[in-house]
CSV table of N, CA and C and ligand atoms in Angstrom, one decimal:
chain,number,residue,atom,x,y,z
A,95,MET,N,-37.0,118.3,53.5
A,95,MET,CA,-36.8,116.9,53.7
A,95,MET,C,-35.3,116.6,53.8
A,96,THR,N,-35.0,115.8,54.8
A,96,THR,CA,-33.6,115.4,54.9
A,96,THR,C,-33.1,114.7,53.7
A,97,PRO,N,-32.0,115.1,53.0
A,97,PRO,CA,-31.6,114.4,51.8
A,97,PRO,C,-31.0,113.0,52.2
A,98,GLY,N,-31.4,112.1,51.3
A,98,GLY,CA,-30.8,110.8,51.5
A,98,GLY,C,-29.6,110.6,50.6
A,99,VAL,N,-29.1,109.4,50.6
A,99,VAL,CA,-28.0,109.0,49.7
A,99,VAL,C,-28.4,107.8,48.9
A,100,VAL,N,-28.2,107.8,47.6
A,100,VAL,CA,-28.6,106.7,46.8
A,100,VAL,C,-27.4,106.1,46.1
A,101,LEU,N,-27.1,104.9,46.3
A,101,LEU,CA,-25.9,104.3,45.6
A,101,LEU,C,-26.4,103.6,44.3
A,102,VAL,N,-25.8,104.0,43.2
A,102,VAL,CA,-26.1,103.3,41.9
A,102,VAL,C,-24.8,102.8,41.3
A,103,GLY,N,-24.9,101.9,40.4
A,103,GLY,CA,-23.8,101.4,39.7
A,103,GLY,C,-24.0,99.9,39.4
A,104,PHE,N,-23.0,99.4,38.7
A,104,PHE,CA,-23.1,98.0,38.1
A,104,PHE,C,-23.1,97.0,39.2
A,105,MET,N,-23.6,95.8,38.8
A,105,MET,CA,-23.4,94.6,39.7
A,105,MET,C,-22.0,94.4,40.1
A,106,GLY,N,-21.8,94.2,41.4
A,106,GLY,CA,-20.4,93.9,41.8
A,106,GLY,C,-19.6,95.2,42.1
A,107,SER,N,-20.3,96.4,42.1
A,107,SER,CA,-19.6,97.6,42.4
A,107,SER,C,-19.5,97.8,43.9
A,108,GLY,N,-20.3,97.1,44.7
A,108,GLY,CA,-20.2,97.2,46.1
A,108,GLY,C,-21.2,98.0,46.8
A,109,LYS,N,-22.3,98.3,46.1
A,109,LYS,CA,-23.4,99.2,46.6
A,109,LYS,C,-23.9,98.7,47.9
A,110,SER,N,-24.2,97.4,48.1
A,110,SER,CA,-24.8,97.0,49.3
A,110,SER,C,-23.8,97.1,50.5
A,111,THR,N,-22.6,96.6,50.3
A,111,THR,CA,-21.6,96.6,51.4
A,111,THR,C,-21.2,98.1,51.8
A,112,VAL,N,-20.9,98.9,50.7
A,112,VAL,CA,-20.6,100.3,51.0
A,112,VAL,C,-21.8,101.0,51.6
A,113,GLY,N,-22.9,100.7,51.1
A,113,GLY,CA,-24.1,101.4,51.6
A,113,GLY,C,-24.4,101.2,53.1
A,114,ARG,N,-24.2,99.9,53.5
A,114,ARG,CA,-24.4,99.6,54.9
A,114,ARG,C,-23.3,100.3,55.8
A,115,LEU,N,-22.1,100.3,55.3
A,115,LEU,CA,-21.0,101.0,56.1
A,115,LEU,C,-21.3,102.5,56.2
A,116,LEU,N,-21.7,103.1,55.0
A,116,LEU,CA,-22.0,104.5,55.0
A,116,LEU,C,-23.1,104.9,55.9
A,117,ALA,N,-24.2,104.1,55.9
A,117,ALA,CA,-25.3,104.3,56.7
A,117,ALA,C,-24.9,104.3,58.2
A,118,ASP,N,-24.1,103.4,58.6
A,118,ASP,CA,-23.6,103.3,59.9
A,118,ASP,C,-22.8,104.5,60.3
A,119,MET,N,-21.9,104.9,59.4
A,119,MET,CA,-21.1,106.1,59.6
A,119,MET,C,-21.9,107.4,59.8
A,120,LEU,N,-23.0,107.5,59.0
A,120,LEU,CA,-23.9,108.6,59.0
A,120,LEU,C,-24.9,108.5,60.1
A,121,GLY,N,-25.1,107.3,60.7
A,121,GLY,CA,-26.1,107.1,61.7
A,121,GLY,C,-27.5,107.2,61.2
A,122,VAL,N,-27.7,106.7,60.0
A,122,VAL,CA,-29.1,106.7,59.4
A,122,VAL,C,-29.4,105.3,59.0
A,123,GLY,N,-30.7,105.1,58.6
A,123,GLY,CA,-31.2,103.8,58.2
A,123,GLY,C,-30.6,103.4,56.8
A,124,PHE,N,-30.6,102.1,56.6
A,124,PHE,CA,-30.1,101.6,55.3
A,124,PHE,C,-31.2,100.7,54.7
A,125,VAL,N,-31.4,100.8,53.4
A,125,VAL,CA,-32.3,99.9,52.7
A,125,VAL,C,-31.7,99.4,51.4
A,126,GLU,N,-31.8,98.1,51.2
A,126,GLU,CA,-31.3,97.5,49.9
A,126,GLU,C,-32.5,97.1,49.1
A,127,LEU,N,-32.6,97.7,47.9
A,127,LEU,CA,-33.9,97.4,47.2
A,127,LEU,C,-34.1,96.0,46.8
A,128,ASP,N,-33.0,95.3,46.4
A,128,ASP,CA,-33.2,93.9,46.0
A,128,ASP,C,-33.7,93.0,47.2
A,129,SER,N,-33.1,93.3,48.4
A,129,SER,CA,-33.6,92.5,49.6
A,129,SER,C,-35.0,92.9,49.9
A,130,GLU,N,-35.4,94.1,49.7
A,130,GLU,CA,-36.8,94.5,50.0
A,130,GLU,C,-37.7,93.8,49.1
A,131,ILE,N,-37.4,93.7,47.8
A,131,ILE,CA,-38.2,93.0,46.8
A,131,ILE,C,-38.3,91.5,47.2
A,132,GLU,N,-37.2,90.9,47.6
A,132,GLU,CA,-37.1,89.5,47.9
A,132,GLU,C,-38.0,89.2,49.1
A,133,ARG,N,-37.9,90.2,50.1
A,133,ARG,CA,-38.7,90.0,51.3
A,133,ARG,C,-40.2,90.1,51.0
A,134,THR,N,-40.6,91.1,50.2
A,134,THR,CA,-42.0,91.4,49.9
A,134,THR,C,-42.6,90.2,49.1
A,135,VAL,N,-41.8,89.7,48.1
A,135,VAL,CA,-42.4,88.7,47.2
A,135,VAL,C,-42.2,87.3,47.8
A,136,GLY,N,-41.2,87.2,48.7
A,136,GLY,CA,-40.9,85.8,49.2
A,136,GLY,C,-40.2,85.0,48.2
A,137,MET,N,-39.5,85.6,47.3
A,137,MET,CA,-38.7,84.8,46.3
A,137,MET,C,-37.3,85.6,46.1
A,138,SER,N,-36.3,84.8,45.7
A,138,SER,CA,-35.0,85.5,45.4
A,138,SER,C,-35.2,86.2,44.0
A,139,VAL,N,-34.2,87.1,43.8
A,139,VAL,CA,-34.2,87.8,42.5
A,139,VAL,C,-34.1,86.8,41.3
A,140,GLY,N,-33.3,85.8,41.5
A,140,GLY,CA,-33.1,84.7,40.5
A,140,GLY,C,-34.4,84.0,40.2
A,141,GLU,N,-35.1,83.7,41.3
A,141,GLU,CA,-36.4,83.0,41.2
A,141,GLU,C,-37.5,83.9,40.5
A,142,ILE,N,-37.4,85.2,40.8
A,142,ILE,CA,-38.4,86.1,40.1
A,142,ILE,C,-38.1,86.2,38.6
A,143,PHE,N,-36.8,86.3,38.3
A,143,PHE,CA,-36.5,86.3,36.9
A,143,PHE,C,-36.9,85.0,36.2
A,144,SER,N,-36.7,83.9,36.8
A,144,SER,CA,-37.0,82.7,36.0
A,144,SER,C,-38.5,82.4,36.0
A,145,ALA,N,-39.2,82.7,37.1
A,145,ALA,CA,-40.7,82.4,37.2
A,145,ALA,C,-41.5,83.5,36.4
A,146,ASN,N,-41.1,84.8,36.6
A,146,ASN,CA,-41.9,85.9,36.1
A,146,ASN,C,-41.3,86.7,35.0
A,147,GLY,N,-40.0,86.6,34.8
A,147,GLY,CA,-39.3,87.4,33.8
A,147,GLY,C,-38.8,88.7,34.3
A,148,GLU,N,-37.9,89.3,33.4
A,148,GLU,CA,-37.3,90.6,33.8
A,148,GLU,C,-38.3,91.7,33.9
A,149,GLU,N,-39.3,91.8,33.0
A,149,GLU,CA,-40.3,92.9,33.1
A,149,GLU,C,-41.0,92.9,34.4
A,150,ALA,N,-41.4,91.7,34.9
A,150,ALA,CA,-42.1,91.7,36.2
A,150,ALA,C,-41.1,92.2,37.3
A,151,PHE,N,-39.9,91.8,37.2
A,151,PHE,CA,-38.9,92.2,38.2
A,151,PHE,C,-38.8,93.7,38.2
A,152,ARG,N,-38.8,94.3,37.0
A,152,ARG,CA,-38.6,95.8,36.9
A,152,ARG,C,-39.8,96.5,37.5
A,153,ARG,N,-41.0,95.9,37.3
A,153,ARG,CA,-42.2,96.5,37.9
A,153,ARG,C,-42.1,96.5,39.5
A,154,MET,N,-41.6,95.3,40.0
A,154,MET,CA,-41.4,95.2,41.4
A,154,MET,C,-40.4,96.2,41.9
A,155,GLU,N,-39.4,96.4,41.1
A,155,GLU,CA,-38.3,97.3,41.5
A,155,GLU,C,-38.8,98.8,41.5
A,156,ARG,N,-39.7,99.1,40.6
A,156,ARG,CA,-40.3,100.5,40.6
A,156,ARG,C,-41.1,100.7,41.9
A,157,GLU,N,-41.9,99.6,42.2
A,157,GLU,CA,-42.7,99.7,43.5
A,157,GLU,C,-41.8,99.8,44.7
A,158,ALA,N,-40.7,99.0,44.7
A,158,ALA,CA,-39.8,99.1,45.9
A,158,ALA,C,-39.2,100.5,46.0
A,159,ILE,N,-38.9,101.1,44.9
A,159,ILE,CA,-38.4,102.5,44.9
A,159,ILE,C,-39.4,103.4,45.5
A,160,ASP,N,-40.7,103.3,45.1
A,160,ASP,CA,-41.7,104.2,45.6
A,160,ASP,C,-41.8,104.0,47.1
A,161,VAL,N,-41.8,102.8,47.6
A,161,VAL,CA,-41.9,102.5,49.0
A,161,VAL,C,-40.7,103.0,49.8
A,162,ALA,N,-39.5,102.7,49.2
A,162,ALA,CA,-38.3,103.1,50.0
A,162,ALA,C,-38.1,104.6,50.0
A,163,THR,N,-38.5,105.3,49.0
A,163,THR,CA,-38.3,106.8,49.0
A,163,THR,C,-39.3,107.5,49.8
A,164,ALA,N,-40.3,106.8,50.3
A,164,ALA,CA,-41.3,107.5,51.2
A,164,ALA,C,-40.7,107.8,52.5
A,165,ILE,N,-39.6,107.2,52.9
A,165,ILE,CA,-39.0,107.5,54.2
A,165,ILE,C,-37.7,108.3,53.9
A,166,PRO,N,-37.7,109.5,54.3
A,166,PRO,CA,-36.5,110.4,53.9
A,166,PRO,C,-35.2,110.1,54.7
A,167,GLY,N,-34.1,110.5,54.1
A,167,GLY,CA,-32.9,110.6,54.9
A,167,GLY,C,-32.1,109.3,55.0
A,168,ARG,N,-32.5,108.2,54.3
A,168,ARG,CA,-31.7,107.0,54.5
A,168,ARG,C,-30.7,106.8,53.4
A,169,VAL,N,-29.9,105.8,53.5
A,169,VAL,CA,-29.0,105.3,52.4
A,169,VAL,C,-29.7,104.2,51.7
A,170,ILE,N,-29.9,104.4,50.4
A,170,ILE,CA,-30.5,103.3,49.6
A,170,ILE,C,-29.5,102.7,48.6
A,171,ALA,N,-29.4,101.4,48.7
A,171,ALA,CA,-28.6,100.7,47.7
A,171,ALA,C,-29.5,100.2,46.6
A,172,THR,N,-29.3,100.6,45.4
A,172,THR,CA,-30.2,100.1,44.3
A,172,THR,C,-29.6,98.9,43.6
A,173,GLY,N,-30.4,98.2,42.8
A,173,GLY,CA,-29.9,97.1,42.0
A,173,GLY,C,-29.3,97.8,40.7
A,174,GLY,N,-28.4,97.1,40.1
A,174,GLY,CA,-27.6,97.7,39.0
A,174,GLY,C,-28.4,98.3,37.8
A,175,GLY,N,-29.7,97.8,37.6
A,175,GLY,CA,-30.5,98.3,36.5
A,175,GLY,C,-31.5,99.4,36.9
A,176,ALA,N,-31.6,99.7,38.2
A,176,ALA,CA,-32.7,100.6,38.7
A,176,ALA,C,-32.6,102.0,38.1
A,177,PHE,N,-31.3,102.5,38.1
A,177,PHE,CA,-31.1,103.9,37.8
A,177,PHE,C,-31.2,104.2,36.3
A,178,VAL,N,-31.3,103.1,35.5
A,178,VAL,CA,-31.3,103.2,34.0
A,178,VAL,C,-32.7,103.6,33.6
A,179,ASP,N,-33.7,103.3,34.4
A,179,ASP,CA,-35.1,103.7,34.0
A,179,ASP,C,-35.3,105.2,34.4
A,180,PRO,N,-35.7,106.0,33.4
A,180,PRO,CA,-35.8,107.4,33.6
A,180,PRO,C,-36.7,107.8,34.8
A,181,ALA,N,-37.8,107.1,34.9
A,181,ALA,CA,-38.7,107.5,36.0
A,181,ALA,C,-38.1,107.2,37.4
A,182,ASN,N,-37.4,106.0,37.4
A,182,ASN,CA,-36.7,105.7,38.7
A,182,ASN,C,-35.6,106.7,39.0
A,183,MET,N,-34.9,107.1,37.9
A,183,MET,CA,-33.8,108.0,38.1
A,183,MET,C,-34.3,109.3,38.7
A,184,GLU,N,-35.4,109.8,38.1
A,184,GLU,CA,-36.0,111.1,38.6
A,184,GLU,C,-36.4,111.0,40.1
A,185,ARG,N,-37.0,109.9,40.4
A,185,ARG,CA,-37.5,109.6,41.8
A,185,ARG,C,-36.3,109.6,42.7
A,186,LEU,N,-35.2,108.9,42.3
A,186,LEU,CA,-34.1,108.7,43.2
A,186,LEU,C,-33.3,110.0,43.3
A,187,ARG,N,-33.2,110.8,42.2
A,187,ARG,CA,-32.5,112.1,42.3
A,187,ARG,C,-33.3,113.0,43.2
A,188,ASP,N,-34.6,112.9,43.2
A,188,ASP,CA,-35.4,113.8,44.1
A,188,ASP,C,-35.1,113.4,45.6
A,189,TYR,N,-34.8,112.1,45.8
A,189,TYR,CA,-34.7,111.6,47.1
A,189,TYR,C,-33.4,112.1,47.8
A,190,GLY,N,-32.3,112.2,47.0
A,190,GLY,CA,-31.1,112.7,47.7
A,190,GLY,C,-29.9,112.6,46.7
A,191,VAL,N,-28.7,112.6,47.3
A,191,VAL,CA,-27.5,112.6,46.5
A,191,VAL,C,-27.3,111.3,45.9
A,192,CYS,N,-27.2,111.2,44.6
A,192,CYS,CA,-27.0,109.9,43.9
A,192,CYS,C,-25.5,109.7,43.6
A,193,VAL,N,-25.0,108.6,44.1
A,193,VAL,CA,-23.6,108.3,44.0
A,193,VAL,C,-23.3,107.1,43.1
A,194,HIS,N,-22.5,107.3,42.1
A,194,HIS,CA,-22.2,106.2,41.3
A,194,HIS,C,-20.9,105.5,41.8
A,195,LEU,N,-21.0,104.2,42.1
A,195,LEU,CA,-19.9,103.4,42.4
A,195,LEU,C,-19.3,102.8,41.1
A,196,ALA,N,-18.3,103.4,40.6
A,196,ALA,CA,-17.8,103.0,39.3
A,196,ALA,C,-16.9,101.7,39.4
A,197,VAL,N,-17.0,100.9,38.4
A,197,VAL,CA,-16.2,99.6,38.5
A,197,VAL,C,-15.9,99.3,37.0
A,198,SER,N,-14.7,98.7,36.8
A,198,SER,CA,-14.3,98.3,35.5
A,198,SER,C,-14.8,96.9,35.2
A,199,PRO,N,-15.0,96.5,34.0
A,199,PRO,CA,-15.5,95.1,33.6
A,199,PRO,C,-14.5,94.1,34.3
A,200,GLU,N,-13.2,94.3,34.3
A,200,GLU,CA,-12.3,93.3,34.8
A,200,GLU,C,-12.6,93.1,36.3
A,201,THR,N,-12.8,94.2,37.0
A,201,THR,CA,-13.1,94.0,38.5
A,201,THR,C,-14.5,93.3,38.7
A,202,VAL,N,-15.5,93.6,37.9
A,202,VAL,CA,-16.8,92.9,38.0
A,202,VAL,C,-16.5,91.4,37.8
A,203,LEU,N,-15.8,91.0,36.8
A,203,LEU,CA,-15.6,89.6,36.5
A,203,LEU,C,-14.8,88.9,37.6
A,204,VAL,N,-13.9,89.6,38.3
A,204,VAL,CA,-13.2,89.0,39.4
A,204,VAL,C,-14.1,88.9,40.6
A,205,ARG,N,-14.8,90.0,40.9
A,205,ARG,CA,-15.7,90.0,42.1
A,205,ARG,C,-16.9,89.0,42.0
A,206,LEU,N,-17.4,88.8,40.8
A,206,LEU,CA,-18.6,88.0,40.6
A,206,LEU,C,-18.2,86.6,40.0
A,207,LYS,N,-17.0,86.2,40.1
A,207,LYS,CA,-16.6,84.9,39.6
A,207,LYS,C,-17.3,83.8,40.5
A,208,GLY,N,-18.0,82.9,39.8
A,208,GLY,CA,-18.7,81.9,40.5
A,208,GLY,C,-20.1,82.3,41.1
A,209,ASP,N,-20.4,83.6,40.9
A,209,ASP,CA,-21.7,84.1,41.5
A,209,ASP,C,-22.9,83.5,40.7
A,210,VAL,N,-23.9,83.0,41.4
A,210,VAL,CA,-25.0,82.4,40.6
A,210,VAL,C,-26.3,83.2,40.9
A,211,THR,N,-26.2,84.4,41.6
A,211,THR,CA,-27.4,85.1,42.0
A,211,THR,C,-27.8,86.2,41.1
A,212,ARG,N,-27.0,86.4,40.0
A,212,ARG,CA,-27.3,87.5,39.0
A,212,ARG,C,-27.8,86.9,37.7
A,213,PRO,N,-29.1,86.8,37.5
A,213,PRO,CA,-29.6,86.2,36.3
A,213,PRO,C,-29.1,86.8,35.0
A,214,LEU,N,-28.9,88.1,35.0
A,214,LEU,CA,-28.4,88.8,33.8
A,214,LEU,C,-27.0,88.3,33.4
A,215,LEU,N,-26.3,87.8,34.4
A,215,LEU,CA,-24.9,87.4,34.1
A,215,LEU,C,-24.8,85.9,34.0
A,216,SER,N,-25.9,85.2,34.1
A,216,SER,CA,-25.9,83.7,34.0
A,216,SER,C,-26.0,83.3,32.6
A,217,VAL,N,-25.0,83.6,31.8
A,217,VAL,CA,-25.1,83.4,30.3
A,217,VAL,C,-23.7,82.9,29.9
A,218,ASP,N,-23.7,82.2,28.7
A,218,ASP,CA,-22.5,81.9,28.1
A,218,ASP,C,-22.0,83.3,27.6
A,219,GLY,N,-20.7,83.5,27.6
A,219,GLY,CA,-20.1,84.8,27.2
A,219,GLY,C,-20.4,85.9,28.2
A,220,LYS,N,-20.1,85.5,29.5
A,220,LYS,CA,-20.3,86.5,30.6
A,220,LYS,C,-19.5,87.7,30.4
A,221,GLU,N,-18.3,87.6,29.9
A,221,GLU,CA,-17.4,88.7,29.8
A,221,GLU,C,-18.0,89.8,28.8
A,222,ALA,N,-18.4,89.3,27.7
A,222,ALA,CA,-19.0,90.2,26.7
A,222,ALA,C,-20.3,90.8,27.2
A,223,ARG,N,-21.1,90.1,28.0
A,223,ARG,CA,-22.3,90.6,28.5
A,223,ARG,C,-22.0,91.7,29.5
A,224,VAL,N,-21.0,91.5,30.4
A,224,VAL,CA,-20.6,92.5,31.3
A,224,VAL,C,-20.2,93.8,30.6
A,225,ARG,N,-19.3,93.6,29.6
A,225,ARG,CA,-18.8,94.8,28.8
A,225,ARG,C,-20.0,95.5,28.1
A,226,ASP,N,-20.9,94.8,27.5
A,226,ASP,CA,-22.0,95.4,26.7
A,226,ASP,C,-22.9,96.1,27.7
A,227,LEU,N,-23.3,95.5,28.8
A,227,LEU,CA,-24.2,96.1,29.7
A,227,LEU,C,-23.7,97.3,30.3
A,228,LEU,N,-22.4,97.2,30.7
A,228,LEU,CA,-21.7,98.4,31.3
A,228,LEU,C,-21.7,99.6,30.4
A,229,LEU,N,-21.4,99.3,29.1
A,229,LEU,CA,-21.4,100.4,28.1
A,229,LEU,C,-22.8,100.9,27.9
A,230,ALA,N,-23.8,100.1,27.8
A,230,ALA,CA,-25.1,100.5,27.6
A,230,ALA,C,-25.6,101.4,28.7
A,231,ARG,N,-25.1,101.1,29.9
A,231,ARG,CA,-25.6,101.8,31.1
A,231,ARG,C,-24.8,103.0,31.5
A,232,SER,N,-23.7,103.2,30.9
A,232,SER,CA,-22.7,104.2,31.3
A,232,SER,C,-23.3,105.6,31.3
A,233,SER,N,-24.2,105.9,30.3
A,233,SER,CA,-24.7,107.3,30.2
A,233,SER,C,-25.7,107.5,31.3
A,234,ALA,N,-26.4,106.5,31.8
A,234,ALA,CA,-27.3,106.6,32.9
A,234,ALA,C,-26.5,106.9,34.2
A,235,TYR,N,-25.5,106.0,34.4
A,235,TYR,CA,-24.7,106.2,35.6
A,235,TYR,C,-24.0,107.5,35.7
A,236,GLU,N,-23.7,108.1,34.5
A,236,GLU,CA,-23.1,109.4,34.5
A,236,GLU,C,-24.0,110.5,35.0
A,237,GLN,N,-25.3,110.2,35.1
A,237,GLN,CA,-26.2,111.3,35.6
A,237,GLN,C,-26.2,111.4,37.1
A,238,ALA,N,-25.4,110.5,37.8
A,238,ALA,CA,-25.3,110.6,39.3
A,238,ALA,C,-24.6,111.9,39.6
A,239,ASP,N,-24.8,112.3,40.9
A,239,ASP,CA,-24.1,113.6,41.3
A,239,ASP,C,-22.6,113.4,41.6
A,240,LEU,N,-22.3,112.3,42.1
A,240,LEU,CA,-20.9,112.0,42.4
A,240,LEU,C,-20.5,110.6,41.8
A,241,SER,N,-19.2,110.5,41.5
A,241,SER,CA,-18.8,109.2,41.1
A,241,SER,C,-17.5,108.8,41.9
A,242,VAL,N,-17.5,107.6,42.4
A,242,VAL,CA,-16.3,107.2,43.1
A,242,VAL,C,-15.8,105.9,42.5
A,243,SER,N,-14.5,105.8,42.3
A,243,SER,CA,-14.0,104.5,41.7
A,243,SER,C,-13.8,103.5,42.8
A,244,THR,N,-14.2,102.3,42.5
A,244,THR,CA,-14.1,101.2,43.5
A,244,THR,C,-13.0,100.2,43.2
A,245,ASP,N,-12.4,100.3,42.0
A,245,ASP,CA,-11.4,99.3,41.5
A,245,ASP,C,-10.3,99.2,42.5
A,246,GLY,N,-9.9,98.0,43.0
A,246,GLY,CA,-8.8,97.8,43.8
A,246,GLY,C,-8.9,98.4,45.2
A,247,ARG,N,-10.1,98.7,45.6
A,247,ARG,CA,-10.3,99.4,46.9
A,247,ARG,C,-11.2,98.6,47.8
A,248,THR,N,-11.0,98.7,49.1
A,248,THR,CA,-11.9,98.1,50.1
A,248,THR,C,-13.2,98.9,50.2
A,249,PRO,N,-14.3,98.2,50.6
A,249,PRO,CA,-15.5,98.9,50.9
A,249,PRO,C,-15.3,100.0,51.9
A,250,GLU,N,-14.5,99.8,52.9
A,250,GLU,CA,-14.2,100.8,54.0
A,250,GLU,C,-13.6,102.0,53.4
A,251,SER,N,-12.7,101.8,52.5
A,251,SER,CA,-12.0,103.0,51.9
A,251,SER,C,-13.0,103.8,51.0
A,252,VAL,N,-13.9,103.1,50.3
A,252,VAL,CA,-14.8,103.8,49.4
A,252,VAL,C,-15.9,104.5,50.3
A,253,ALA,N,-16.3,103.9,51.4
A,253,ALA,CA,-17.3,104.5,52.3
A,253,ALA,C,-16.7,105.7,53.0
A,254,GLY,N,-15.4,105.6,53.4
A,254,GLY,CA,-14.7,106.7,54.0
A,254,GLY,C,-14.6,107.9,53.1
A,255,GLU,N,-14.2,107.7,51.8
A,255,GLU,CA,-14.1,108.8,50.9
A,255,GLU,C,-15.5,109.4,50.7
A,256,LEU,N,-16.5,108.6,50.6
A,256,LEU,CA,-17.9,109.1,50.4
A,256,LEU,C,-18.3,110.0,51.5
A,257,LEU,N,-18.0,109.6,52.7
A,257,LEU,CA,-18.4,110.3,53.9
A,257,LEU,C,-17.8,111.7,53.8
A,258,LEU,N,-16.5,111.8,53.5
A,258,LEU,CA,-15.8,113.1,53.4
A,258,LEU,C,-16.4,113.9,52.3
A,259,ARG,N,-16.7,113.3,51.1
A,259,ARG,CA,-17.2,114.1,50.0
A,259,ARG,C,-18.6,114.6,50.3
A,260,LEU,N,-19.4,113.7,50.9
A,260,LEU,CA,-20.8,114.2,51.3
A,260,LEU,C,-20.8,115.3,52.3
A,261,SER,N,-19.9,115.2,53.3
A,261,SER,CA,-19.9,116.2,54.3
A,261,SER,C,-19.4,117.5,53.7
A,262,LYS,N,-18.5,117.5,52.8
A,262,LYS,CA,-18.0,118.7,52.1
A,262,LYS,C,-19.1,119.3,51.3
A,263,MET,N,-19.8,118.4,50.5
A,263,MET,CA,-21.0,118.9,49.7
A,263,MET,C,-22.0,119.6,50.6
A,264,ARG,N,-22.3,119.0,51.8
A,264,ARG,CA,-23.3,119.5,52.7
A,264,ARG,C,-22.8,120.8,53.3
A,265,ARG,N,-21.5,120.9,53.6
A,265,ARG,CA,-21.0,122.2,54.2
A,265,ARG,C,-21.1,123.3,53.2
A,266,GLU,N,-20.8,122.9,51.9
A,266,GLU,CA,-20.8,124.0,50.9
A,266,GLU,C,-22.2,124.3,50.3
A,267,GLY,N,-23.2,123.5,50.9
A,267,GLY,CA,-24.6,123.7,50.5
A,267,GLY,C,-24.8,123.3,49.1
B,247,S3P,C1,-29.5,93.8,38.1
B,247,S3P,C2,-28.7,93.9,39.3
B,247,S3P,C3,-29.0,93.1,40.5
B,247,S3P,C4,-30.5,92.8,40.6
B,247,S3P,C5,-30.9,92.1,39.3
B,247,S3P,C6,-30.7,93.0,38.1
B,247,S3P,C7,-29.1,94.6,37.0
B,247,S3P,O1,-28.6,93.9,41.6
B,247,S3P,O2,-31.2,94.0,40.8
B,247,S3P,O3,-30.2,90.9,39.2
B,247,S3P,O4,-30.0,94.8,36.1
B,247,S3P,O5,-28.0,95.1,36.9
B,247,S3P,P1,-27.0,94.2,42.0
B,247,S3P,O6,-26.6,95.4,41.3
B,247,S3P,O7,-27.1,94.5,43.5
B,247,S3P,O8,-26.3,92.9,41.7
């Protein structure tokens, strides 16, 4: 099966933007899990969280991963919590190279200033929430095959580095 590429990492790490660029560079399809869920359900992620709760969203996310991984060789951008679930992680690691787009809490706060689309960050004490969640998820993100820092970098630069590192990995088998 043609190996795919899976982008994991925290909200605001640039998974969707970098993923789209990388898919174009590789000449393969691109799928963004959150958009697939929104399209399937006909509701935004924020609406799903407020109407049905996080557990329901996580079930939809697992289903979206099953559907997305049925088509080999694409670039998949996950939502920030997807890789934290062990069954999802296993499925995504089977699908292809998992790449962690690393980001500091400071960068997340700058990139997502004024953002209203992330229900998990729509809280008082957003900074503490970002730090706590990042810390809680770091051991999951560390299970990725590659990690690329995104702080202070453009999506083009991150995608370019990834392209080089992936082709090196593929050459070296
Ligand atoms: C989430 C991240 C979001 C989205 C949902 C939950 C998370 O995706 O899946 O709001 O648990 O970190 P992005 O990482 O694309 O923002």
